[in-house]
Coordinates of C-alpha atoms in Angstrom, one line a residue:
M9 CA -18.6 184.9 114.6
K10 CA -19.5 188.3 113.0
A11 CA -20.3 187.4 109.4
G12 CA -16.8 187.3 108.1
G13 CA -15.9 190.8 109.3
L14 CA -18.9 192.5 107.8
V15 CA -19.8 194.4 111.0
H16 CA -16.4 196.0 111.7
D17 CA -13.2 197.0 110.0
G18 CA -14.5 200.4 108.8
M19 CA -17.3 199.2 106.5
T20 CA -20.1 201.7 106.0
N21 CA -23.7 200.8 106.8
N22 CA -24.4 200.9 103.0
E23 CA -21.7 198.4 102.3
R24 CA -22.9 196.0 105.0
Q25 CA -26.5 196.3 103.8
T26 CA -25.3 195.7 100.2
A27 CA -23.5 192.5 101.2
L28 CA -26.5 191.2 103.1
W29 CA -29.1 192.0 100.5
L30 CA -27.1 190.8 97.5
A31 CA -26.3 187.6 99.4
S32 CA -30.1 187.1 99.9
V33 CA -30.6 187.4 96.1
F34 CA -28.0 184.7 95.6
S35 CA -29.7 182.6 98.3
L36 CA -33.2 182.8 96.9
R37 CA -31.9 181.8 93.5
M38 CA -29.8 178.9 94.8
L39 CA -32.7 177.6 96.8
G40 CA -34.7 177.6 93.7
L41 CA -32.2 175.7 91.7
F42 CA -31.3 173.0 94.3
M43 CA -34.4 172.3 96.3
I44 CA -35.5 169.8 93.6
L45 CA -32.2 168.0 93.6
P46 CA -33.0 165.5 96.3
V47 CA -36.7 164.9 95.2
F48 CA -36.8 165.1 91.4
A49 CA -35.7 161.6 90.4
L50 CA -38.8 160.2 92.2
Y51 CA -41.2 162.8 90.8
A52 CA -40.0 162.3 87.3
E53 CA -41.3 158.7 87.3
H54 CA -44.8 160.1 87.1
L55 CA -44.2 162.5 84.1
R56 CA -45.3 161.8 80.6
G57 CA -42.5 160.6 78.4
N58 CA -40.1 160.1 81.2
T59 CA -37.0 157.9 80.9
P60 CA -34.1 157.8 83.3
A61 CA -31.9 159.6 80.8
L62 CA -34.4 162.4 80.5
A63 CA -34.9 162.7 84.2
G64 CA -31.1 163.1 84.6
L65 CA -31.1 165.7 81.9
A66 CA -33.9 167.6 83.6
I67 CA -31.8 167.6 86.9
G68 CA -28.6 168.9 85.2
V69 CA -29.7 171.0 82.2
Y70 CA -29.8 174.2 84.2
G71 CA -26.0 173.9 84.4
F72 CA -25.6 174.0 80.6
S73 CA -27.7 177.2 80.2
Q74 CA -26.1 178.8 83.3
A75 CA -22.6 178.1 81.9
L76 CA -23.6 179.4 78.5
F77 CA -25.1 182.7 79.7
Q78 CA -23.4 183.8 83.0
I79 CA -20.3 185.4 81.5
P80 CA -22.3 187.2 78.7
F81 CA -24.8 188.5 81.3
G82 CA -21.8 190.0 83.1
F83 CA -20.5 191.6 80.0
L84 CA -24.0 192.9 79.1
S85 CA -24.3 194.4 82.6
D86 CA -21.2 196.5 81.9
R87 CA -23.0 198.0 78.9
Y88 CA -26.7 198.1 79.9
G89 CA -26.5 198.4 83.6
R90 CA -26.3 195.9 86.5
K91 CA -29.8 196.1 87.7
R92 CA -31.4 195.8 84.3
M93 CA -29.6 192.5 83.6
I94 CA -30.4 191.2 87.1
Y95 CA -34.1 192.0 86.6
L96 CA -34.0 190.2 83.2
G97 CA -32.2 187.2 84.6
L98 CA -34.5 186.8 87.6
L99 CA -37.5 187.2 85.3
I100 CA -36.3 184.4 83.0
F101 CA -35.7 182.3 86.1
A102 CA -39.2 182.9 87.3
L103 CA -40.6 182.1 83.8
G104 CA -38.7 178.8 83.9
S105 CA -40.1 178.0 87.3
V106 CA -43.6 178.5 86.0
V107 CA -43.0 176.4 82.9
A108 CA -41.7 173.6 85.1
A109 CA -44.6 173.9 87.7
L110 CA -47.2 173.6 84.9
A111 CA -45.4 170.8 83.1
D112 CA -47.0 167.4 82.7
S113 CA -44.2 166.0 80.6
I114 CA -40.5 165.5 81.2
W115 CA -39.7 167.7 78.1
A116 CA -41.6 170.6 79.5
V117 CA -39.7 170.3 82.8
I118 CA -36.4 170.2 80.9
L119 CA -37.4 173.4 79.1
G120 CA -38.3 175.0 82.4
R121 CA -35.0 174.0 84.1
A122 CA -33.1 175.3 81.0
L123 CA -34.8 178.6 81.4
Q124 CA -34.0 178.7 85.1
G125 CA -30.3 178.3 84.3
G126 CA -30.6 180.9 81.5
G127 CA -31.4 183.5 84.1
A128 CA -27.7 183.6 84.9
V129 CA -27.3 186.6 87.1
S130 CA -24.3 185.6 89.2
A131 CA -21.7 187.7 87.3
A132 CA -24.0 190.7 87.2
V133 CA -24.7 190.4 91.0
M134 CA -21.0 190.2 91.8
A135 CA -20.2 193.2 89.6
L136 CA -23.0 195.2 91.3
A137 CA -21.5 194.2 94.7
A138 CA -18.1 195.4 93.5
D139 CA -19.6 198.7 92.3
L140 CA -21.1 199.4 95.7
T141 CA -18.1 198.5 97.9
R142 CA -14.7 200.0 98.3
E143 CA -11.7 198.0 97.3
E144 CA -10.4 197.5 100.8
H145 CA -13.6 195.7 101.9
R146 CA -14.6 193.9 98.7
I147 CA -12.9 190.6 99.5
K148 CA -14.9 190.4 102.8
V149 CA -18.1 191.1 100.9
M150 CA -17.4 188.4 98.3
A151 CA -16.4 185.9 101.0
F152 CA -19.7 186.6 102.8
I153 CA -21.7 186.0 99.6
G154 CA -19.8 182.8 99.1
I155 CA -20.6 181.5 102.6
T156 CA -24.2 182.4 102.0
I157 CA -24.3 180.3 98.8
G158 CA -22.9 177.3 100.7
L159 CA -25.5 177.6 103.4
S160 CA -28.2 178.0 100.8
F161 CA -27.2 174.7 99.3
A162 CA -27.4 172.9 102.7
V163 CA -30.8 174.4 103.5
S164 CA -32.1 173.5 100.0
M165 CA -31.1 169.8 100.5
I166 CA -33.2 169.7 103.7
M167 CA -36.1 171.9 102.5
G168 CA -36.6 170.0 99.3
P169 CA -37.8 166.7 100.8
V170 CA -39.8 168.6 103.5
L171 CA -41.6 170.8 101.0
N172 CA -42.2 167.9 98.7
G173 CA -44.2 166.3 101.4
W174 CA -46.3 169.5 101.8
I175 CA -46.7 171.0 98.4
G176 CA -45.1 168.5 95.9
V177 CA -42.5 169.2 93.3
P178 CA -44.9 171.5 91.3
G179 CA -45.4 173.5 94.4
I180 CA -41.6 173.8 94.9
F181 CA -41.3 175.2 91.4
W182 CA -44.1 177.7 92.1
L183 CA -42.2 178.7 95.3
T184 CA -38.9 179.1 93.3
G185 CA -40.7 181.5 90.9
L186 CA -41.9 183.5 93.9
F187 CA -38.3 183.5 95.2
A188 CA -37.2 185.0 91.9
L189 CA -39.8 187.8 92.2
L190 CA -38.7 188.5 95.8
G191 CA -35.1 188.8 94.5
M192 CA -36.2 191.4 92.0
A193 CA -37.9 193.3 94.8
V194 CA -34.8 193.2 97.0
V195 CA -32.7 194.6 94.1
R196 CA -35.2 197.3 93.4
F197 CA -36.0 198.5 96.9
Q198 CA -33.1 197.5 99.1
V199 CA -29.9 197.6 97.0
P200 CA -28.8 201.2 96.1
D201 CA -28.0 202.2 92.5
P202 CA -24.3 202.4 91.9
T203 CA -22.9 205.9 91.4
V204 CA -20.4 204.6 88.9
S205 CA -20.2 201.2 87.2
R206 CA -17.0 199.9 85.8
V207 CA -15.1 196.6 85.2
H208 CA -13.6 195.1 88.3
R209 CA -10.9 192.7 87.6
D210 CA -11.2 191.0 91.0
A211 CA -14.9 190.3 90.7
E212 CA -15.8 189.8 87.0
P213 CA -14.3 188.4 83.8
V214 CA -12.2 190.6 81.5
A215 CA -12.1 189.5 77.9
S216 CA -8.4 190.1 77.4
Q217 CA -7.6 187.8 80.3
F218 CA -9.3 184.6 79.0
G219 CA -6.2 183.3 77.1
R220 CA -4.0 183.8 80.2
V221 CA -6.5 181.9 82.4
L222 CA -7.4 179.1 80.1
F223 CA -3.8 178.1 79.4
D224 CA -2.7 178.1 83.1
G225 CA -2.1 174.5 84.0
Q226 CA -2.7 175.0 87.7
L227 CA -6.1 176.8 87.1
L228 CA -7.1 174.1 84.6
R229 CA -6.6 171.4 87.3
L230 CA -8.8 173.4 89.6
N231 CA -11.4 173.9 86.9
F232 CA -11.4 170.2 86.2
G233 CA -11.9 169.7 90.0
I234 CA -15.0 171.9 90.3
F235 CA -16.4 170.3 87.1
T236 CA -15.9 166.9 88.6
L237 CA -17.2 167.9 92.0
H238 CA -20.6 169.0 90.6
L239 CA -20.7 166.1 88.2
L240 CA -20.5 163.8 91.2
L241 CA -23.1 165.9 93.1
T242 CA -25.8 165.7 90.3
A243 CA -25.0 162.1 89.3
T244 CA -25.2 161.0 92.9
F245 CA -28.6 162.6 93.3
V246 CA -29.9 161.0 90.2
A247 CA -29.5 157.7 92.1
V248 CA -29.6 158.3 95.9
P249 CA -33.3 159.3 96.2
L250 CA -34.1 156.1 94.3
A251 CA -31.8 154.0 96.4
L252 CA -33.4 155.4 99.6
R253 CA -36.9 154.7 98.2
D254 CA -35.9 151.1 97.3
A255 CA -34.4 150.6 100.8
G256 CA -37.8 151.4 102.2
L257 CA -37.7 155.1 103.2
A258 CA -40.6 157.1 102.0
S259 CA -39.7 160.2 100.0
G260 CA -41.3 162.5 102.5
K261 CA -38.8 161.2 105.1
H262 CA -35.6 161.6 103.1
W263 CA -34.8 164.8 105.0
E264 CA -34.2 162.6 108.0
V265 CA -31.1 161.3 106.2
Y266 CA -30.0 164.6 104.7
L267 CA -30.4 166.8 107.8
P268 CA -28.1 165.0 110.2
A269 CA -25.6 164.2 107.4
L270 CA -25.3 167.9 106.5
L271 CA -25.1 169.1 110.1
F272 CA -22.5 166.6 111.1
S273 CA -20.6 167.1 107.9
M274 CA -20.3 170.9 108.4
A275 CA -19.0 170.3 111.9
A276 CA -16.6 167.6 110.7
M277 CA -15.0 169.7 108.0
V278 CA -14.1 172.6 110.3
P279 CA -10.9 171.0 111.8
F280 CA -9.7 170.1 108.4
I281 CA -10.1 173.6 107.1
I282 CA -8.1 174.9 110.1
V283 CA -5.4 172.4 109.4
A284 CA -5.4 173.2 105.7
E285 CA -5.1 177.0 106.1
K286 CA -3.4 177.6 109.5
Q287 CA -0.9 174.8 109.2
H288 CA -0.4 175.1 105.5
R289 CA -1.5 171.6 104.7
L290 CA -4.0 172.5 102.0
K291 CA -2.9 170.1 99.4
P292 CA -2.9 167.0 101.6
V293 CA -6.4 167.9 103.0
F294 CA -7.6 168.6 99.5
L295 CA -6.4 165.2 98.2
G296 CA -7.8 163.5 101.3
A297 CA -11.3 165.0 100.6
I298 CA -11.2 163.7 97.0
L299 CA -10.2 160.3 98.2
L300 CA -13.1 160.4 100.7
L301 CA -15.5 161.1 97.8
A302 CA -14.1 158.2 95.8
L303 CA -14.5 155.8 98.8
T304 CA -18.0 157.1 99.4
E305 CA -19.1 156.5 95.8
F306 CA -17.6 153.0 95.9
G307 CA -19.4 152.5 99.2
L308 CA -22.7 153.5 97.5
L309 CA -21.9 151.1 94.7
T310 CA -21.6 148.2 97.1
L311 CA -23.8 149.2 100.0
H312 CA -27.0 150.9 98.9
D313 CA -29.6 148.5 100.1
S314 CA -29.9 149.8 103.7
V315 CA -31.1 153.2 104.9
L316 CA -28.5 153.2 107.7
E317 CA -25.7 152.4 105.2
I318 CA -26.8 155.1 102.8
S319 CA -27.1 157.6 105.7
L320 CA -23.5 157.0 106.9
L321 CA -22.3 157.2 103.3
M322 CA -24.1 160.5 102.8
L323 CA -22.4 161.9 105.9
A324 CA -19.1 161.0 104.3
F325 CA -20.2 162.4 101.0
F326 CA -21.3 165.8 102.4
T327 CA -18.1 166.1 104.5
G328 CA -15.9 165.7 101.4
F329 CA -18.2 167.8 99.2
N330 CA -18.4 170.7 101.7
L331 CA -14.7 170.6 102.4
L332 CA -13.9 170.7 98.7
E333 CA -16.5 173.3 97.9
A334 CA -14.9 175.6 100.5
T335 CA -11.2 174.9 99.5
L336 CA -11.5 175.1 95.8
P337 CA -12.3 178.9 95.6
S338 CA -9.4 179.5 98.1
L339 CA -7.1 177.6 95.8
I340 CA -8.3 179.6 92.8
A341 CA -7.6 182.9 94.6
K342 CA -4.2 181.7 95.6
M343 CA -3.2 180.5 92.1
A344 CA -4.8 183.1 89.9
P345 CA -2.8 186.1 88.7
P346 CA -3.6 189.1 91.0
D347 CA -5.2 191.1 88.2
A348 CA -7.1 188.2 86.7
K349 CA -9.0 186.7 89.7
G350 CA -12.4 187.7 88.3
T351 CA -11.7 186.0 85.0
A352 CA -10.4 182.9 86.8
M353 CA -13.5 182.8 88.9
G354 CA -15.7 183.2 85.9
V355 CA -14.2 180.3 84.1
Y356 CA -14.3 178.3 87.3
S357 CA -18.0 179.0 87.8
S358 CA -18.7 178.0 84.2
S359 CA -16.8 174.7 84.7
Q360 CA -18.9 174.1 87.9
F361 CA -22.2 174.4 86.0
L362 CA -21.0 172.3 83.0
G363 CA -20.1 169.7 85.6
A364 CA -23.7 169.8 87.0
F365 CA -25.0 169.3 83.4
A366 CA -22.7 166.4 82.6
G367 CA -23.4 164.7 85.9
G368 CA -27.2 164.9 85.4
A369 CA -27.1 163.9 81.8
L370 CA -24.6 161.1 82.1
G371 CA -25.9 159.8 85.4
G372 CA -29.4 159.6 83.9
L373 CA -28.2 157.8 80.8
L374 CA -26.2 155.3 82.9
H375 CA -29.2 154.7 85.2
G376 CA -31.4 153.9 82.3
R377 CA -28.8 151.5 80.7
V378 CA -27.0 149.9 83.7
G379 CA -29.0 150.8 86.8
L380 CA -28.0 152.5 90.0
Q381 CA -24.8 150.5 90.2
G382 CA -23.7 152.1 86.9
V383 CA -24.2 155.6 88.3
F384 CA -22.2 154.9 91.4
A385 CA -19.4 153.1 89.4
F386 CA -19.2 156.1 87.1
A387 CA -19.0 158.5 90.0
T388 CA -16.3 156.4 91.6
L389 CA -14.2 156.5 88.5
G390 CA -14.8 160.2 88.1
A391 CA -13.5 160.8 91.6
L392 CA -10.4 158.6 91.1
A393 CA -9.6 160.5 87.8
W394 CA -9.8 163.8 89.7
L395 CA -7.5 162.4 92.4
L396 CA -4.9 161.6 89.8
V397 CA -5.2 165.1 88.3
A398 CA -5.1 166.9 91.6
W399 CA -2.0 164.8 92.7
T400 CA 0.0 166.7 90.1
M401 CA -1.1 170.1 91.4
R402 CA 1.7 172.2 92.9
N403 CA 1.6 173.2 96.5
P404 CA -0.2 176.5 96.7
S405 CA 1.4 179.7 98.0
Y406 CA -0.4 180.8 101.2
L407 CA -1.0 184.4 100.0
S408 CA -4.1 186.5 100.1
S409 CA -5.6 188.9 97.6
Y410 CA -5.4 192.6 98.5
L411 CA -6.9 195.5 96.7
L412 CA -5.6 199.1 97.0
N413 CA -7.2 202.1 95.5
V414 CA -4.3 204.2 94.2
G415 CA -6.2 206.8 92.2
A416 CA -5.6 208.2 88.8
L417 CA -2.2 207.3 87.2
D418 CA -0.6 207.1 83.8
E419 CA 1.1 203.9 82.6
G420 CA 4.6 205.0 83.6
Q421 CA 3.4 205.9 87.1
A422 CA 1.6 202.6 87.4
W423 CA 4.7 200.6 86.5
D424 CA 6.8 202.6 89.0
L425 CA 4.2 202.2 91.7
A426 CA 4.0 198.4 91.2
A427 CA 7.8 198.2 91.7
R428 CA 7.6 200.2 94.9
L429 CA 4.7 198.2 96.3
T430 CA 6.7 195.0 95.9
Q431 CA 9.2 196.5 98.3
V432 CA 6.6 196.7 101.1
P433 CA 7.2 193.9 103.6
G434 CA 4.7 191.1 103.0
V435 CA 3.8 192.1 99.4
A436 CA 4.7 189.2 97.0
E437 CA 3.1 190.4 93.8
A438 CA 1.8 193.7 92.6
V439 CA 0.0 194.7 89.4
V440 CA -1.2 198.3 89.1
I441 CA -3.8 198.9 86.4
A442 CA -3.7 202.6 85.5
A443 CA -7.2 202.6 83.9
D444 CA -8.7 201.2 87.1
G445 CA -6.7 203.2 89.6
V446 CA -6.3 200.0 91.5
A447 CA -3.3 197.9 92.7
Y448 CA -4.0 194.2 92.7
L449 CA -1.8 192.5 95.2
K450 CA -0.8 189.1 96.6
V451 CA 0.3 189.4 100.2
D452 CA 1.4 187.4 103.2
R453 CA -1.0 188.6 105.9
H454 CA 1.4 187.5 108.7
A455 CA 4.3 189.5 107.3
L456 CA 2.4 192.5 105.8
D457 CA 3.3 196.0 106.9
E458 CA -0.2 197.3 106.3
A459 CA 0.6 200.8 107.5
A460 CA 3.4 201.1 104.9
L461 CA 1.1 199.7 102.2
R462 CA -1.8 202.1 103.1
A463 CA 0.5 205.0 102.6
Y464 CA 0.2 204.4 98.9
A465 CA -3.6 204.5 98.9
A466 CA -5.2 207.4 97.0
T467 CA -6.7 209.0 100.0
E468 CA -3.4 209.1 101.8
R469 CA -1.0 210.0 99.0

């Protein structure tokens, strides 16, 4: 497979390099955030002032600061420049890593993790990617970055236990600080400066669109979904490392559970994604994956005394998690208004990080008061609540986003062009923003007359 189309379809070499280097910045930061997830609960037991509640807070607190700052960072990058805000965010992330590495108390680690999340560069990086790519290729670039983020999560779950055996958790924090500095170097020396920076409605939030997105019932269901998914992730990893340790598996060998579970889960989810997208069975597959998570959490509640049992349940967990992590952004893109996708994704991302915070904080609290069973029972109920909410979701339309550069227009011409674009075979929705010079479309790829559509592009008009 050729990186989601990044090596053909008329992309320039600069666009391909931009996608690869900015994806690497995301990867370095995601590795830094998630490598401690499978190892921190055990490490926290040796920190001064630790309690289970505070250990859970340390795991999840990055999500609170990330949710708080990521959208403002994007807005500030519109005003002060993309690269400046990315440098600032990565520097804050590096500072947080150093604070956590030097910490001898749980509160110092919580401060370091909060600083890590405060370096919230996601929106600014996406906006920079949009500045440096043409509209007709931007969706491929964003998809490639999204795939890279998913792979980084999988790698971090394996690297965390391995590196913990070599350099310990403080060493992992030092390494994540180095990753942040490497990310800054990548942005400085490998990513070109944009000729023009402007707001991109497909890639970043727009303030005027928040009300429209926040009161959309279908998008709210999906935001609740990503909130719950990452709540389940962090709550589960408050407890699973301890369960594996109590079952007799040394922490340095936990990767022996995570590695095969992740590899087999990624293979197992592929047929379901094909069925969901190609056979238009997205909602049934989506509901099935949520049910799988609920059953997995119930299994962990009742069967967490054996390494083999936990290993099989982690295979099921990662299959459901990876499948949902892949399908939720697709559902957002299908259900968001064509000119508000960036805003919808911004709210979605904030919901994701708030879920990580809630899962860590509540999982740690329940572990301290009820034990591991309390964490898994909470996660089971959370998954069942999500299943009920998702059941009421409407079947998605199987449409794709499409951007068309239409050049300078006044408002009247924009309205007229939108009406004409909807007459092109395969175009279901069209919004033309005169100030952007861009048509934001929802299209049926199988029925689309792309030649007729491209006739309206600025370079061909």
